[in-house]
PDB file of C-alpha atoms in Angstrom:
ATOM      1  CA  MET S   1      16.999  61.689 -63.918  1.00 51.00           C
ATOM      2  CA  ARG S   2      20.341  60.903 -62.616  1.00 53.00           C
ATOM      3  CA  HIS S   3      19.995  57.135 -62.470  1.00 52.00           C
ATOM      4  CA  VAL S   4      18.661  57.116 -66.463  1.00 49.00           C
ATOM      5  CA  LEU S   5      21.533  57.983 -68.061  1.00 46.00           C
ATOM      6  CA  PRO S   6      23.708  55.468 -66.268  1.00 46.00           C
ATOM      7  CA  LEU S   7      20.843  52.940 -67.061  1.00 43.00           C
ATOM      8  CA  ALA S   8      20.562  54.113 -70.784  1.00 42.00           C
ATOM      9  CA  LEU S   9      24.424  53.520 -71.059  1.00 38.00           C
ATOM     10  CA  LEU S  10      24.846  49.984 -69.683  1.00 39.00           C
ATOM     11  CA  THR S  11      21.704  48.870 -72.017  1.00 40.00           C
ATOM     12  CA  LEU S  12      23.830  50.504 -74.959  1.00 38.00           C
ATOM     13  CA  GLY S  13      27.091  48.763 -73.948  1.00 41.00           C
ATOM     14  CA  THR S  14      25.241  45.288 -73.491  1.00 37.00           C
ATOM     15  CA  ALA S  15      23.473  46.059 -77.170  1.00 36.00           C
ATOM     16  CA  LEU S  16      26.861  46.767 -78.724  1.00 33.00           C
ATOM     17  CA  THR S  17      28.595  43.852 -77.134  1.00 33.00           C
ATOM     18  CA  SER S  18      26.016  41.520 -77.891  1.00 34.00           C
ATOM     19  CA  CYS S  19      26.187  42.609 -81.928  1.00 33.00           C
ATOM     20  CA  SER S  20      29.864  41.788 -82.027  1.00 31.00           C
ATOM     21  CA  GLY S  21      29.992  38.275 -80.790  1.00 33.00           C
ATOM     22  CA  GLY S  22      28.210  34.966 -82.209  1.00 32.00           C
ATOM     23  CA  ASN S  23      29.224  32.932 -84.906  1.00 30.00           C
ATOM     24  CA  GLY S  24      27.855  34.563 -87.927  1.00 31.00           C
ATOM     25  CA  GLY S  25      28.784  38.421 -86.983  1.00 31.00           C
ATOM     26  CA  ASN S  26      31.967  40.481 -88.244  1.00 30.00           C
ATOM     27  CA  GLY S  27      34.392  39.972 -85.487  1.00 32.00           C
ATOM     28  CA  GLY S  28      32.708  37.383 -83.186  1.00 33.00           C
ATOM     29  CA  ALA S  29      35.159  34.571 -82.102  1.00 34.00           C
ATOM     30  CA  GLY S  30      33.411  31.919 -84.227  1.00 37.00           C
ATOM     31  CA  SER S  31      33.488  33.831 -87.565  1.00 34.00           C
ATOM     32  CA  GLU S  32      37.356  35.067 -86.892  1.00 40.00           C
ATOM     33  CA  ALA S  33      38.655  31.221 -86.563  1.00 40.00           C
ATOM     34  CA  ALA S  34      36.457  29.835 -89.595  1.00 42.00           C
ATOM     35  CA  ALA S  35      36.812  32.784 -92.018  1.00 44.00           C
ATOM     36  CA  PRO S  36      40.383  32.982 -92.567  1.00 46.00           C
ATOM     37  CA  GLU S  37      40.865  29.038 -92.907  1.00 59.00           C
ATOM     38  CA  ALA S  38      38.135  29.074 -95.418  1.00 62.00           C
ATOM     39  CA  ASP S  39      39.773  31.547 -97.200  1.00 76.00           C
ATOM     40  CA  ASP S  40      43.576  30.928 -97.068  1.00 88.00           C
ATOM     41  CA  GLY S  41      43.396  28.711-100.435  1.00 88.00           C
ATOM     42  CA  ALA S  42      42.175  31.303-102.187  1.00 89.00           C
ATOM     43  CA  VAL S  43      44.439  34.302-101.142  1.00 91.00           C
ATOM     44  CA  CYS S  44      47.389  31.953-101.476  1.00 93.00           C
ATOM     45  CA  LEU S  45      46.550  31.008-105.323  1.00 90.00           C
ATOM     46  CA  SER S  46      45.528  34.717-106.085  1.00 91.00           C
ATOM     47  CA  ALA S  47      48.956  35.646-104.428  1.00 93.00           C
ATOM     48  CA  GLY S  48      50.743  33.101-106.855  1.00 91.00           C
ATOM     49  CA  ARG S  49      52.465  31.847-104.029  1.00 94.00           C
ATOM     50  CA  GLY S  50      52.393  28.180-104.719  1.00 95.00           C
ATOM     51  CA  ASP S  51      54.050  26.016-107.829  1.00 97.00           C
ATOM     52  CA  THR S  52      51.694  25.397-110.717  1.00 96.00           C
ATOM     53  CA  TYR S  53      51.369  21.598-110.619  1.00 97.00           C
ATOM     54  CA  THR S  54      51.931  19.622-113.845  1.00 97.00           C
ATOM     55  CA  ALA S  55      53.224  16.018-113.910  1.00 97.00           C
ATOM     56  CA  GLY S  56      56.781  15.892-114.364  1.00 98.00           C
ATOM     57  CA  LEU S  57      56.956  18.905-111.994  1.00 98.00           C
ATOM     58  CA  GLU S  58      61.006  18.991-111.646  1.00 98.00           C
ATOM     59  CA  LYS S  59      62.989  20.898-108.698  1.00 98.00           C
ATOM     60  CA  PRO S  60      66.887  20.765-108.559  1.00 98.00           C
ATOM     61  CA  GLY S  61      67.916  19.782-105.230  1.00 98.00           C
ATOM     62  CA  THR S  62      69.373  22.777-102.911  1.00 98.00           C
ATOM     63  CA  ALA S  63      72.647  20.821-102.739  1.00 98.00           C
ATOM     64  CA  GLY S  64      72.982  20.670-106.705  1.00 98.00           C
ATOM     65  CA  GLN S  65      73.418  17.106-105.787  1.00 98.00           C
ATOM     66  CA  LEU S  66      69.901  15.637-106.810  1.00 98.00           C
ATOM     67  CA  ARG S  67      67.031  16.312-109.306  1.00 98.00           C
ATOM     68  CA  PHE S  68      63.522  15.410-107.725  1.00 98.00           C
ATOM     69  CA  LYS S  69      60.702  14.792-110.231  1.00 98.00           C
ATOM     70  CA  LEU S  70      56.855  15.007-109.019  1.00 98.00           C
ATOM     71  CA  MET S  71      55.787  12.156-111.490  1.00 98.00           C
ATOM     72  CA  THR S  72      52.070  11.895-110.465  1.00 98.00           C
ATOM     73  CA  ALA S  73      49.869  13.065-107.429  1.00 98.00           C
ATOM     74  CA  ALA S  74      46.667  11.716-106.692  1.00 98.00           C
ATOM     75  CA  PRO S  75      44.474  13.402-106.221  1.00 98.00           C
ATOM     76  CA  ALA S  76      46.042  15.980-109.046  1.00 98.00           C
ATOM     77  CA  PRO S  77      46.738  18.556-108.289  1.00 96.00           C
ATOM     78  CA  PRO S  78      47.428  18.117-104.650  1.00 97.00           C
ATOM     79  CA  GLN S  79      44.693  18.918-102.588  1.00 97.00           C
ATOM     80  CA  ARG S  80      42.931  18.935 -98.614  1.00 95.00           C
ATOM     81  CA  TYR S  81      43.529  15.953 -96.836  1.00 96.00           C
ATOM     82  CA  LEU S  82      45.839  12.526 -97.852  1.00 98.00           C
ATOM     83  CA  ASN S  83      47.646  12.711-101.080  1.00 98.00           C
ATOM     84  CA  GLU S  84      49.985  10.139-102.920  1.00 98.00           C
ATOM     85  CA  TRP S  85      52.683  10.936-104.917  1.00 98.00           C
ATOM     86  CA  THR S  86      55.250   9.336-107.130  1.00 98.00           C
ATOM     87  CA  LEU S  87      58.575  10.857-107.153  1.00 98.00           C
ATOM     88  CA  GLN S  88      61.451  10.425-109.428  1.00 98.00           C
ATOM     89  CA  VAL S  89      64.735  10.985-107.807  1.00 98.00           C
ATOM     90  CA  THR S  90      68.196  11.179-110.223  1.00 98.00           C
ATOM     91  CA  SER S  91      71.683  12.208-109.789  1.00 98.00           C
ATOM     92  CA  MET S  92      72.085  15.783-111.311  1.00 97.00           C
ATOM     93  CA  LYS S  93      75.644  14.629-112.251  1.00 96.00           C
ATOM     94  CA  ASP S  94      75.099  11.970-114.727  1.00 97.00           C
ATOM     95  CA  GLY S  95      71.018  11.422-114.507  1.00 97.00           C
ATOM     96  CA  SER S  96      71.370   7.993-113.345  1.00 97.00           C
ATOM     97  CA  PRO S  97      68.248   6.761-110.798  1.00 98.00           C
ATOM     98  CA  ALA S  98      69.075   7.234-107.440  1.00 98.00           C
ATOM     99  CA  THR S  99      68.046   3.778-106.577  1.00 97.00           C
ATOM    100  CA  GLY S 100      68.419   2.796-102.765  1.00 97.00           C
ATOM    101  CA  ALA S 101      68.055   6.450-101.512  1.00 98.00           C
ATOM    102  CA  THR S 102      66.155   7.119 -98.130  1.00 98.00           C
ATOM    103  CA  LEU S 103      63.577   9.745 -98.367  1.00 98.00           C
ATOM    104  CA  THR S 104      61.861  12.148 -95.815  1.00 98.00           C
ATOM    105  CA  VAL S 105      58.813  13.889 -96.776  1.00 98.00           C
ATOM    106  CA  THR S 106      57.485  16.344 -94.628  1.00 98.00           C
ATOM    107  CA  PRO S 107      54.573  18.527 -95.016  1.00 98.00           C
ATOM    108  CA  TRP S 108      54.944  21.994 -93.368  1.00 98.00           C
ATOM    109  CA  MET S 109      52.438  24.832 -93.355  1.00 97.00           C
ATOM    110  CA  PRO S 110      54.650  28.240 -92.500  1.00 97.00           C
ATOM    111  CA  ASP S 111      52.001  30.281 -92.285  1.00 95.00           C
ATOM    112  CA  HIS S 112      50.727  28.727 -89.096  1.00 95.00           C
ATOM    113  CA  GLN S 113      53.633  27.174 -88.082  1.00 97.00           C
ATOM    114  CA  HIS S 114      52.339  23.402 -87.965  1.00 97.00           C
ATOM    115  CA  GLY S 115      52.711  20.023 -89.837  1.00 96.00           C
ATOM    116  CA  ALA S 116      50.089  17.383 -90.562  1.00 95.00           C
ATOM    117  CA  GLY S 117      49.499  16.306 -87.034  1.00 91.00           C
ATOM    118  CA  ALA S 118      49.491  12.438 -86.325  1.00 92.00           C
ATOM    119  CA  TYR S 119      50.190  11.439 -90.151  1.00 94.00           C
ATOM    120  CA  THR S 120      53.685  10.792 -91.123  1.00 97.00           C
ATOM    121  CA  PRO S 121      54.204  10.308 -95.034  1.00 98.00           C
ATOM    122  CA  LYS S 122      55.045   6.422 -95.699  1.00 98.00           C
ATOM    123  CA  VAL S 123      57.662   6.196 -98.515  1.00 98.00           C
ATOM    124  CA  GLN S 124      58.362   2.827-100.560  1.00 98.00           C
ATOM    125  CA  GLU S 125      60.930   2.486-102.788  1.00 98.00           C
ATOM    126  CA  MET S 126      59.618   1.204-106.502  1.00 98.00           C
ATOM    127  CA  THR S 127      62.227   0.784-109.040  1.00 96.00           C
ATOM    128  CA  ASN S 128      64.461   2.902-111.442  1.00 96.00           C
ATOM    129  CA  GLY S 129      64.879   5.833-108.829  1.00 98.00           C
ATOM    130  CA  GLN S 130      60.900   5.908-108.587  1.00 98.00           C
ATOM    131  CA  TYR S 131      59.622   6.637-105.061  1.00 98.00           C
ATOM    132  CA  ASP S 132      55.678   5.919-103.640  1.00 98.00           C
ATOM    133  CA  VAL S 133      54.713   8.540-101.038  1.00 98.00           C
ATOM    134  CA  LYS S 134      51.726   7.767 -99.220  1.00 98.00           C
ATOM    135  CA  GLU S 135      49.742   9.921 -96.803  1.00 98.00           C
ATOM    136  CA  ILE S 136      50.992  13.017 -97.218  1.00 98.00           C
ATOM    137  CA  ASN S 137      48.497  15.230 -95.010  1.00 98.00           C
ATOM    138  CA  THR S 138      47.882  18.810 -96.269  1.00 97.00           C
ATOM    139  CA  TRP S 139      44.505  18.704 -93.905  1.00 96.00           C
ATOM    140  CA  MET S 140      44.056  22.683 -94.172  1.00 95.00           C
ATOM    141  CA  PRO S 141      43.525  25.043 -96.793  1.00 95.00           C
ATOM    142  CA  GLY S 142      46.331  27.236 -97.383  1.00 96.00           C
ATOM    143  CA  TYR S 143      49.938  27.350 -98.322  1.00 97.00           C
ATOM    144  CA  TRP S 144      51.658  24.093 -97.839  1.00 98.00           C
ATOM    145  CA  GLU S 145      55.523  23.299 -98.453  1.00 98.00           C
ATOM    146  CA  ILE S 146      56.124  19.689 -98.510  1.00 98.00           C
ATOM    147  CA  THR S 147      60.307  18.753 -98.167  1.00 98.00           C
ATOM    148  CA  VAL S 148      61.440  16.092 -99.574  1.00 98.00           C
ATOM    149  CA  ASP S 149      64.806  15.102 -98.356  1.00 98.00           C
ATOM    150  CA  ALA S 150      67.099  12.481 -99.932  1.00 98.00           C
ATOM    151  CA  THR S 151      69.997  10.412 -98.814  1.00 98.00           C
ATOM    152  CA  LYS S 152      72.166   8.155-100.962  1.00 96.00           C
ATOM    153  CA  GLY S 153      75.675   7.211 -99.527  1.00 95.00           C
ATOM    154  CA  ALA S 154      77.344  10.365 -98.634  1.00 96.00           C
ATOM    155  CA  VAL S 155      74.869  12.315-100.987  1.00 97.00           C
ATOM    156  CA  HIS S 156      72.075  14.323 -99.242  1.00 98.00           C
ATOM    157  CA  ASP S 157      69.876  16.552-101.039  1.00 98.00           C
ATOM    158  CA  THR S 158      66.399  18.433-100.559  1.00 98.00           C
ATOM    159  CA  ALA S 159      63.612  20.037-102.723  1.00 98.00           C
ATOM    160  CA  VAL S 160      60.605  21.683-101.444  1.00 98.00           C
ATOM    161  CA  TYR S 161      57.229  21.662-103.500  1.00 98.00           C
ATOM    162  CA  LYS S 162      54.936  24.355-102.447  1.00 98.00           C
ATOM    163  CA  PHE S 163      51.139  24.419-103.065  1.00 98.00           C
ATOM    164  CA  CYS S 164      48.119  26.244-102.466  1.00 97.00           C
ATOM    165  CA  ILE S 165      45.183  24.085-100.881  1.00 96.00           C
ATOM    166  CA  SER S 166      41.885  24.922-101.484  1.00 92.00           C
ATOM    167  CA  ALA S 167      39.306  24.280 -98.752  1.00 89.00           C
TER     168      ALA S 167
END
């Protein structure tokens, strides 16, 4: 009888360990990795964390020098994977277009502490202070901050667009 109890406990322990693993359970390594990623976009939206996309979404620069306007986004609103934006940059002092500026666009996912991986957004100046930005890679569902840095001569300013990206 002494050997029956340890064998029963060993069997029960093995059964409990087996139930908690796997991809479909509530606690296995597979479900922990997949569930938060799939839900991050919905959680972000329900919390009201991001900007509401509208064509012409304006942001004043943090230094008070330039104004940034998201003229168009494709897809609209911004979605998972590669996005393309047209930005207008103007002087906050007199409203003149910031032609000839150097723009750097940086996608960042603060909740996960990572960026867009191997993709670097490509910026091309168009006309009248407008800039075409391609390959804005928001590859993972959740909260993304897309920082736009602009430098024109001695003027430097930054704006941050914040979007919830759904799965």
